[in-house]
mmCIF file of C-alpha atoms in Angstrom:
data_model
loop_
_atom_site.group_PDB
_atom_site.id
_atom_site.type_symbol
_atom_site.label_atom_id
_atom_site.label_comp_id
_atom_site.label_asym_id
_atom_site.label_seq_id
_atom_site.Cartn_x
_atom_site.Cartn_y
_atom_site.Cartn_z
ATOM 1 C CA UNK F 1 6.760 -60.827 -73.990
ATOM 2 C CA UNK F 2 9.466 -58.636 -75.411
ATOM 3 C CA UNK F 3 12.045 -56.483 -73.709
ATOM 4 C CA UNK F 4 11.523 -52.719 -73.949
ATOM 5 C CA UNK F 5 13.118 -51.135 -77.009
ATOM 6 C CA UNK F 6 16.895 -50.937 -76.741
ATOM 7 C CA UNK F 7 17.139 -53.698 -74.114
ATOM 8 C CA UNK F 8 18.003 -57.391 -74.503
ATOM 9 C CA UNK F 9 17.236 -60.437 -72.383
ATOM 10 C CA UNK F 10 19.994 -61.593 -70.029
ATOM 11 C CA UNK F 11 19.873 -65.323 -69.322
ATOM 12 C CA UNK F 12 22.346 -64.799 -66.488
ATOM 13 C CA UNK F 13 20.370 -62.055 -64.726
ATOM 14 C CA UNK F 14 16.922 -63.276 -65.881
ATOM 15 C CA UNK F 15 15.774 -59.780 -66.833
ATOM 16 C CA UNK F 16 16.009 -57.226 -69.637
ATOM 17 C CA UNK F 17 19.320 -55.327 -69.676
ATOM 18 C CA UNK F 18 21.234 -52.865 -71.834
ATOM 19 C CA UNK F 19 23.060 -54.757 -74.620
ATOM 20 C CA UNK F 20 26.470 -54.242 -73.002
ATOM 21 C CA UNK F 21 25.183 -55.983 -69.833
ATOM 22 C CA UNK F 22 23.231 -58.712 -71.610
ATOM 23 C CA UNK F 23 24.539 -62.134 -72.592
ATOM 24 C CA UNK F 24 21.705 -62.596 -75.088
ATOM 25 C CA UNK F 25 23.690 -62.201 -78.286
ATOM 26 C CA UNK F 26 27.195 -63.169 -77.179
ATOM 27 C CA UNK F 27 26.639 -66.762 -78.181
ATOM 28 C CA UNK F 28 24.852 -66.550 -81.535
ATOM 29 C CA UNK F 29 27.723 -64.668 -83.206
ATOM 30 C CA UNK F 30 29.601 -67.373 -85.032
ATOM 31 C CA UNK F 31 33.378 -67.760 -84.991
ATOM 32 C CA UNK F 32 33.992 -65.341 -82.105
ATOM 33 C CA UNK F 33 36.677 -66.477 -79.673
ATOM 34 C CA UNK F 34 35.143 -64.307 -76.929
ATOM 35 C CA UNK F 35 31.968 -66.393 -76.806
ATOM 36 C CA UNK F 36 31.749 -68.478 -73.645
ATOM 37 C CA UNK F 37 31.040 -72.182 -73.991
ATOM 38 C CA UNK F 38 27.612 -73.182 -72.752
ATOM 39 C CA UNK F 39 23.907 -73.391 -73.480
ATOM 40 C CA UNK F 40 21.810 -70.304 -74.223
ATOM 41 C CA UNK F 41 18.149 -69.570 -74.907
ATOM 42 C CA UNK F 42 17.081 -68.650 -78.426
ATOM 43 C CA UNK F 43 15.271 -65.317 -77.972
ATOM 44 C CA UNK F 44 13.188 -65.952 -81.102
ATOM 45 C CA UNK F 45 11.980 -69.531 -80.573
ATOM 46 C CA UNK F 46 11.302 -71.453 -77.339
ATOM 47 C CA UNK F 47 11.737 -74.790 -79.129
ATOM 48 C CA UNK F 48 15.376 -74.054 -79.994
ATOM 49 C CA UNK F 49 18.525 -73.139 -78.078
ATOM 50 C CA UNK F 50 22.172 -72.350 -78.802
ATOM 51 C CA UNK F 51 25.070 -74.561 -77.819
ATOM 52 C CA UNK F 52 28.351 -72.643 -77.895
ATOM 53 C CA UNK F 53 31.690 -74.402 -78.164
ATOM 54 C CA UNK F 54 35.131 -73.019 -79.069
ATOM 55 C CA UNK F 55 33.779 -69.747 -80.451
ATOM 56 C CA UNK F 56 31.036 -71.296 -82.567
ATOM 57 C CA UNK F 57 27.282 -71.213 -81.942
ATOM 58 C CA UNK F 58 25.196 -74.215 -82.944
ATOM 59 C CA UNK F 59 21.431 -73.852 -83.183
ATOM 60 C CA UNK F 60 19.868 -76.912 -81.562
ATOM 61 C CA UNK F 61 16.265 -78.158 -81.552
ATOM 62 C CA UNK F 62 14.386 -79.441 -78.548
ATOM 63 C CA UNK F 63 12.536 -82.718 -79.139
ATOM 64 C CA UNK F 64 9.014 -82.231 -80.465
ATOM 65 C CA UNK F 65 6.626 -80.823 -77.865
ATOM 66 C CA UNK F 66 9.379 -79.552 -75.554
ATOM 67 C CA UNK F 67 10.698 -76.024 -74.894
ATOM 68 C CA UNK F 68 14.035 -74.718 -73.648
ATOM 69 C CA UNK F 69 14.315 -73.965 -69.925
ATOM 70 C CA UNK F 70 17.018 -71.440 -69.075
ATOM 71 C CA UNK F 71 16.630 -72.233 -65.391
ATOM 72 C CA UNK F 72 17.186 -75.980 -65.866
ATOM 73 C CA UNK F 73 19.429 -75.696 -68.977
ATOM 74 C CA UNK F 74 17.525 -78.418 -70.784
ATOM 75 C CA UNK F 75 14.404 -79.015 -72.848
ATOM 76 C CA UNK F 76 11.249 -79.438 -70.748
ATOM 77 C CA UNK F 77 7.502 -79.798 -71.170
ATOM 78 C CA UNK F 78 5.976 -76.337 -71.754
ATOM 79 C CA UNK F 79 4.368 -76.257 -68.289
ATOM 80 C CA UNK F 80 7.839 -76.759 -66.743
ATOM 81 C CA UNK F 81 9.660 -74.389 -69.087
ATOM 82 C CA UNK F 82 10.418 -70.779 -68.220
ATOM 83 C CA UNK F 83 10.953 -69.875 -71.874
ATOM 84 C CA UNK F 84 7.621 -68.166 -72.516
ATOM 85 C CA UNK F 85 8.185 -65.842 -69.563
ATOM 86 C CA UNK F 86 11.272 -64.350 -71.228
ATOM 87 C CA UNK F 87 10.102 -63.644 -74.770
#
């Protein structure tokens, strides 16, 4: 599923929000000192996630057959992943 036009997914609030209230794209902007460290869902691909550290975003892959779970902050089997519910 996709958020309505003009809204972005918030991994913190677990719902679609206006961009200024969403944390969706804070991480993927590289070399931004305002980015918080942590793990973030990739809104375009359930098999990948972002790991942010010191202002840099690193695109990471889940092991084959697994999907990112925002709730558990780790890769999980698809039946245990909440990823598909967000995109």
